[in-house]
CSV table of C-alpha atoms in Angstrom, one decimal:
chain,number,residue,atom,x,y,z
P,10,UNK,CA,-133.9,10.4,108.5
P,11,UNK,CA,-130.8,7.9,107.8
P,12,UNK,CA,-128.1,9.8,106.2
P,13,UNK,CA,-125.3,7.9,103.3
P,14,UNK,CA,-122.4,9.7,102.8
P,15,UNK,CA,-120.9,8.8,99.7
P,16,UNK,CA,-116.9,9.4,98.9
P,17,UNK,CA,-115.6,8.8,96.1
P,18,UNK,CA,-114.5,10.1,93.1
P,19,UNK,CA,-115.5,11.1,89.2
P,20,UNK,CA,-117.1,7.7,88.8
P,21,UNK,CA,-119.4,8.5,91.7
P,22,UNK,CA,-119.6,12.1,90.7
P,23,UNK,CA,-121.0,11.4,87.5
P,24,UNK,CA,-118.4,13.1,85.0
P,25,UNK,CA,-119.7,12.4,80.9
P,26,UNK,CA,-116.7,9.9,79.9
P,27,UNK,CA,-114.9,12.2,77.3
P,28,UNK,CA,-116.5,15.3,78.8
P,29,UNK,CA,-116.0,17.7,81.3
P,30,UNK,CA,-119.9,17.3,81.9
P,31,UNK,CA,-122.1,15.9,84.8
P,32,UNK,CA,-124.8,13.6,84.7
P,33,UNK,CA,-128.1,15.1,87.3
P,34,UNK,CA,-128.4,13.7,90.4
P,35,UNK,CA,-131.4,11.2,89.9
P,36,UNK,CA,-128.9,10.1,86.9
P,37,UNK,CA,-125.1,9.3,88.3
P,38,UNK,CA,-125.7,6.1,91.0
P,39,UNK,CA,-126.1,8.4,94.3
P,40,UNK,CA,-129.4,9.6,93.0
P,41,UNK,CA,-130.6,6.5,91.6
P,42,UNK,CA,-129.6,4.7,94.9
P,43,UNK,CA,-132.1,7.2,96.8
P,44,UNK,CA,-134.1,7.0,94.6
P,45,UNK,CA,-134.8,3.5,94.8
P,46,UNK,CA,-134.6,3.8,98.8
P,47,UNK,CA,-137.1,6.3,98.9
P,48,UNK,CA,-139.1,4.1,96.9
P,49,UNK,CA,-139.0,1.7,99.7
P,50,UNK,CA,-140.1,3.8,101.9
P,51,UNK,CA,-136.7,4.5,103.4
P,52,UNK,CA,-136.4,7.7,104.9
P,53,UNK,CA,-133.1,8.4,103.6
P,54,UNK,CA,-130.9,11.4,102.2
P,55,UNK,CA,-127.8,10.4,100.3
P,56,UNK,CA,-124.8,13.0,100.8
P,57,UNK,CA,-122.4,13.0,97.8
P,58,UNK,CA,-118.4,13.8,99.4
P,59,UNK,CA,-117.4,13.0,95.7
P,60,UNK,CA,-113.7,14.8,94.3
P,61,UNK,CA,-112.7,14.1,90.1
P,62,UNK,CA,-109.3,12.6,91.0
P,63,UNK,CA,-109.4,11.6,94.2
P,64,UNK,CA,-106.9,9.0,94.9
P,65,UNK,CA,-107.4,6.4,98.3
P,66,UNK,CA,-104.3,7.8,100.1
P,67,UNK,CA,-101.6,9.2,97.5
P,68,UNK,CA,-100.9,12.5,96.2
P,69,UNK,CA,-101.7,14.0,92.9
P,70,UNK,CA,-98.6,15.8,91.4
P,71,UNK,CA,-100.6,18.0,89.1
P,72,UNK,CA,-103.3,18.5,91.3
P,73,UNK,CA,-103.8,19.2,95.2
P,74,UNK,CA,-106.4,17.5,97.8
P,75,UNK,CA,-106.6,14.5,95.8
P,76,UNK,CA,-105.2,12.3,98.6
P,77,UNK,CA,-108.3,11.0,99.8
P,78,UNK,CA,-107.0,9.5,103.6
P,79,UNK,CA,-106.4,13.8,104.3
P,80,UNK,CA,-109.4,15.5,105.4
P,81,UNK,CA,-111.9,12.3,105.3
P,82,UNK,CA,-112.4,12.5,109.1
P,83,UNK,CA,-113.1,15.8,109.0
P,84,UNK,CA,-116.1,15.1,106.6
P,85,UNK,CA,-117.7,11.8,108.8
P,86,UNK,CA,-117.1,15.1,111.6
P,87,UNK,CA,-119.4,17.0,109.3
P,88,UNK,CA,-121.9,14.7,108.6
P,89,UNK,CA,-122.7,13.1,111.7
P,90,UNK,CA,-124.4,11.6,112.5
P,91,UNK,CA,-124.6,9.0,109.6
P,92,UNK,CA,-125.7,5.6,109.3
P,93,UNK,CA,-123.3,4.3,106.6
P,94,UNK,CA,-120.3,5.5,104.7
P,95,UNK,CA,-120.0,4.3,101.1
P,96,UNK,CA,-115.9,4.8,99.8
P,97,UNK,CA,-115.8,4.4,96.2
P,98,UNK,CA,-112.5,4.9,94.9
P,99,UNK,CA,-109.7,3.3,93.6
P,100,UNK,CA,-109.4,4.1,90.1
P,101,UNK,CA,-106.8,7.2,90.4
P,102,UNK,CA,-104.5,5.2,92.0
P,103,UNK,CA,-104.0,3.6,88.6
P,104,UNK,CA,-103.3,6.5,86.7
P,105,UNK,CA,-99.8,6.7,84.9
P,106,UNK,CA,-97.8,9.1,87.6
P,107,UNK,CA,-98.2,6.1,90.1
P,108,UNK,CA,-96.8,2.7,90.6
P,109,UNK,CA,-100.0,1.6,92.7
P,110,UNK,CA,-100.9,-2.1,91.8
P,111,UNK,CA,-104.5,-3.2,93.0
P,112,UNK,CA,-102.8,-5.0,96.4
P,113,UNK,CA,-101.3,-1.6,97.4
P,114,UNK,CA,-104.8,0.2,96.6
P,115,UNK,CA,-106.3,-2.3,99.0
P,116,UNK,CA,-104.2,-1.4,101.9
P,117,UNK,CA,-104.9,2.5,100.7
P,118,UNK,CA,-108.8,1.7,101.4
P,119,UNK,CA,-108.1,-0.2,104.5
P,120,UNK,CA,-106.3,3.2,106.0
P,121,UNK,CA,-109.4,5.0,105.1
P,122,UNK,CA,-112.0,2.3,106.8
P,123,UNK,CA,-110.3,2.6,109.8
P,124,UNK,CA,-109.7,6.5,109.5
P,125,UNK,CA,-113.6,6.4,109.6
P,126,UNK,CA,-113.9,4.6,112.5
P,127,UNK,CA,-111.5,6.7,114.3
P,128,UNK,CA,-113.0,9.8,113.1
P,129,UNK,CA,-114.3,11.9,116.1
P,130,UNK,CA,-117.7,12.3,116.1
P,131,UNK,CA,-119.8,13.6,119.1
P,132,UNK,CA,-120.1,11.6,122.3
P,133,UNK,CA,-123.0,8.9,122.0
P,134,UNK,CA,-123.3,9.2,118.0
P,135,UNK,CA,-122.7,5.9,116.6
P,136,UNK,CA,-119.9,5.1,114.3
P,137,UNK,CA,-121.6,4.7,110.5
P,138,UNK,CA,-121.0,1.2,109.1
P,139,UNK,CA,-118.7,0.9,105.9
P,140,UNK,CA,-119.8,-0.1,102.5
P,141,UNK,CA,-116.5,-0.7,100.5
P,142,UNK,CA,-117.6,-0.6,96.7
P,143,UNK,CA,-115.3,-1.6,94.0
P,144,UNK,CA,-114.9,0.4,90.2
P,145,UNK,CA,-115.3,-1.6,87.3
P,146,UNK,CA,-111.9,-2.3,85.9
P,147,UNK,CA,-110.5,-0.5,83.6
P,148,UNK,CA,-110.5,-1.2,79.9
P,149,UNK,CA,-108.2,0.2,76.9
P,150,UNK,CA,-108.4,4.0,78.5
P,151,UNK,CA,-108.8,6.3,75.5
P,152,UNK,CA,-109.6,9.6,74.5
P,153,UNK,CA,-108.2,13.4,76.3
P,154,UNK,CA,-107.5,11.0,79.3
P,155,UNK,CA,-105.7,8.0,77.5
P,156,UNK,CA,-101.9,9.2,78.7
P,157,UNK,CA,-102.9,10.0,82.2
P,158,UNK,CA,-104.4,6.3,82.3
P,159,UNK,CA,-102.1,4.5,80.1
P,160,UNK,CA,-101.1,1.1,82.1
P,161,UNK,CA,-104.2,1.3,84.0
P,162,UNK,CA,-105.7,-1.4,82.8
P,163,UNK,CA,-102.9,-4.1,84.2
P,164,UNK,CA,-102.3,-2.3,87.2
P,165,UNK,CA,-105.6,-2.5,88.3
P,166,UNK,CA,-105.8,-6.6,87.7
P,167,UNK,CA,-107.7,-8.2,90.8
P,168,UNK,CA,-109.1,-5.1,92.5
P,169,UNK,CA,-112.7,-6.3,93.5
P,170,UNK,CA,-110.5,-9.5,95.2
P,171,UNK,CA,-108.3,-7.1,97.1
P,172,UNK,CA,-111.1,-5.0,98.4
P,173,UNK,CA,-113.3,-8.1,99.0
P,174,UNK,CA,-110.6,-10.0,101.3
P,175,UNK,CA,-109.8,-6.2,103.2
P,176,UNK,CA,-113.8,-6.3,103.5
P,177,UNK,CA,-113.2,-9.7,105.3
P,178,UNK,CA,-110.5,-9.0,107.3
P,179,UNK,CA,-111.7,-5.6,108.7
P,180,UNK,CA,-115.6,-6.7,108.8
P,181,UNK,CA,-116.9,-4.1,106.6
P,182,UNK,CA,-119.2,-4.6,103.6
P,183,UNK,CA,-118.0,-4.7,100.0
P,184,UNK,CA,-119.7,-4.6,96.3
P,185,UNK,CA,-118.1,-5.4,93.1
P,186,UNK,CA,-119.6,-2.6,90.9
P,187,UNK,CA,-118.0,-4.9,87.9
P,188,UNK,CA,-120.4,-7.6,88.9
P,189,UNK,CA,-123.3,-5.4,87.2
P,190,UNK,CA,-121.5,-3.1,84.8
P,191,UNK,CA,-118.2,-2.4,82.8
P,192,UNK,CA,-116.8,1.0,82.0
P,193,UNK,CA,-117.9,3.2,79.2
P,194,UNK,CA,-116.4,2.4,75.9
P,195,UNK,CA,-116.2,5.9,75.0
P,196,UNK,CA,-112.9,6.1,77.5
P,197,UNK,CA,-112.0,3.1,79.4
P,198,UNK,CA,-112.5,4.7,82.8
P,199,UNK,CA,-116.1,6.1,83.7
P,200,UNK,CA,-119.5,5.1,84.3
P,201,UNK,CA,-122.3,6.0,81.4
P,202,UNK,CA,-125.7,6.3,82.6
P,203,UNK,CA,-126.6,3.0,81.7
P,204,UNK,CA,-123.8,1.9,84.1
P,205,UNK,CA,-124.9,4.6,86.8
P,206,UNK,CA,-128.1,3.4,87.0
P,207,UNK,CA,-127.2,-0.6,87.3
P,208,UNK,CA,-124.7,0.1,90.1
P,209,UNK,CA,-127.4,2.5,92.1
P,210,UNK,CA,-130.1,0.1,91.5
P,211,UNK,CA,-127.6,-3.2,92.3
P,212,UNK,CA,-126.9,-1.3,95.3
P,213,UNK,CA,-130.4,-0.5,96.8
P,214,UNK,CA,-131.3,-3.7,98.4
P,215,UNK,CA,-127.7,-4.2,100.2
P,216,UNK,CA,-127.9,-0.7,101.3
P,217,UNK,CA,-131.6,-1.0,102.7
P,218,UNK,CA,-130.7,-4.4,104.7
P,219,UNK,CA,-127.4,-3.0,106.2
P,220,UNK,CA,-129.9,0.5,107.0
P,221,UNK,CA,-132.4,-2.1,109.0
């Protein structure tokens, strides 16, 4: 069996937009992607690492362990041994405490690629490949979590091309999740099911060829 770890945050974790509710597993994009790779055939098993609020490497003032470069070597460590390592994240870095623009959140998930390479795993277990996936961007944030987003949507202006060019640089593999969905209407920010589901199934066929 391959195993996926994903990290991310509550786009990956499946949280309702204007809820405090969670899609199933074989509804937010983790499940559908194994889903779809078991359909294949692929002896797989997708392990969700995925924290509401998780930032790529700053600090939440409200809220502690949302840094996401503290503790992510511990949980390759974990894991192992694993055949890929899908970070998702990105969005919190936008929210309104922060002055992150989308180049400085690319350097944020370049610290984490290369704290998963460096993570120590056991003597003669590979080290997993990196699939760098992109959130949608952010759209007119609205609802309970309006204020804690407001700006968001500037901030986070040419994401996907940051995380793309870091992807070429550093020779890991990236996905625009905006290429197949946008976020919800119903706050700006998450995923609906309808976008859960295009991002897992989008997702299948690059996962299965970088699991061959």
């Amino acid at each position: 069996m391959k195993q996926i770890l994903v990290y991310g945050d509550s786009l990956s974790w499946g949280l309702i937009p204007n809820t405090r509710q969670r899609l199933a597993f074989d509804q937010r994009w983790p499940g559908v992607l194994e889903g779809a790779l078991k359909s294949q055939g692929k002896d797989v098993r997708v392990i969700e690492d995925c924290l509401n609020g998780r930032r790529t490497v700053w600090e939440d003032p409200f809220k502690p362990g949302r840094n996401g470069a503290i503790g992510l070597a511990q949980r390759i460590e974990v894991n192992t041994p694993l055949e890929l390592v899908v970070l998702a994240l990105g969005a919190n870095d936008f929210q309104s405490m922060h002055e992150t623009k989308a180049w400085h959140t690319s350097q944020g998930m370049a610290t984490l690629v290369g704290i998963v390479r460096s993570a120590p795993i056991e003597p003669g277990m590979q080290v997993p490949k990196i699939l760098v996936v992109a959130p949608p961007a952010i759209n007119n944030p609205k609802g309970a979590i309006g204020p804690k987003f407001a700006g968001a949507e500037s901030k986070c202006a040419g994401l996907a091309d940051f995380y793309a060019q870091v992807c070429k640089d550093l020779g890991c593999s990236f996905f625009d999740s905006g290429s197949v969905t946008t976020v919800s209407e119903a706050d700006g920010v998450h995923l609906d099911v309808t976008g859960h589901a295009k991002v897992g199934q989008a997702l299948a066929p690059i996962v299965a060829s970088m699991l061959a």
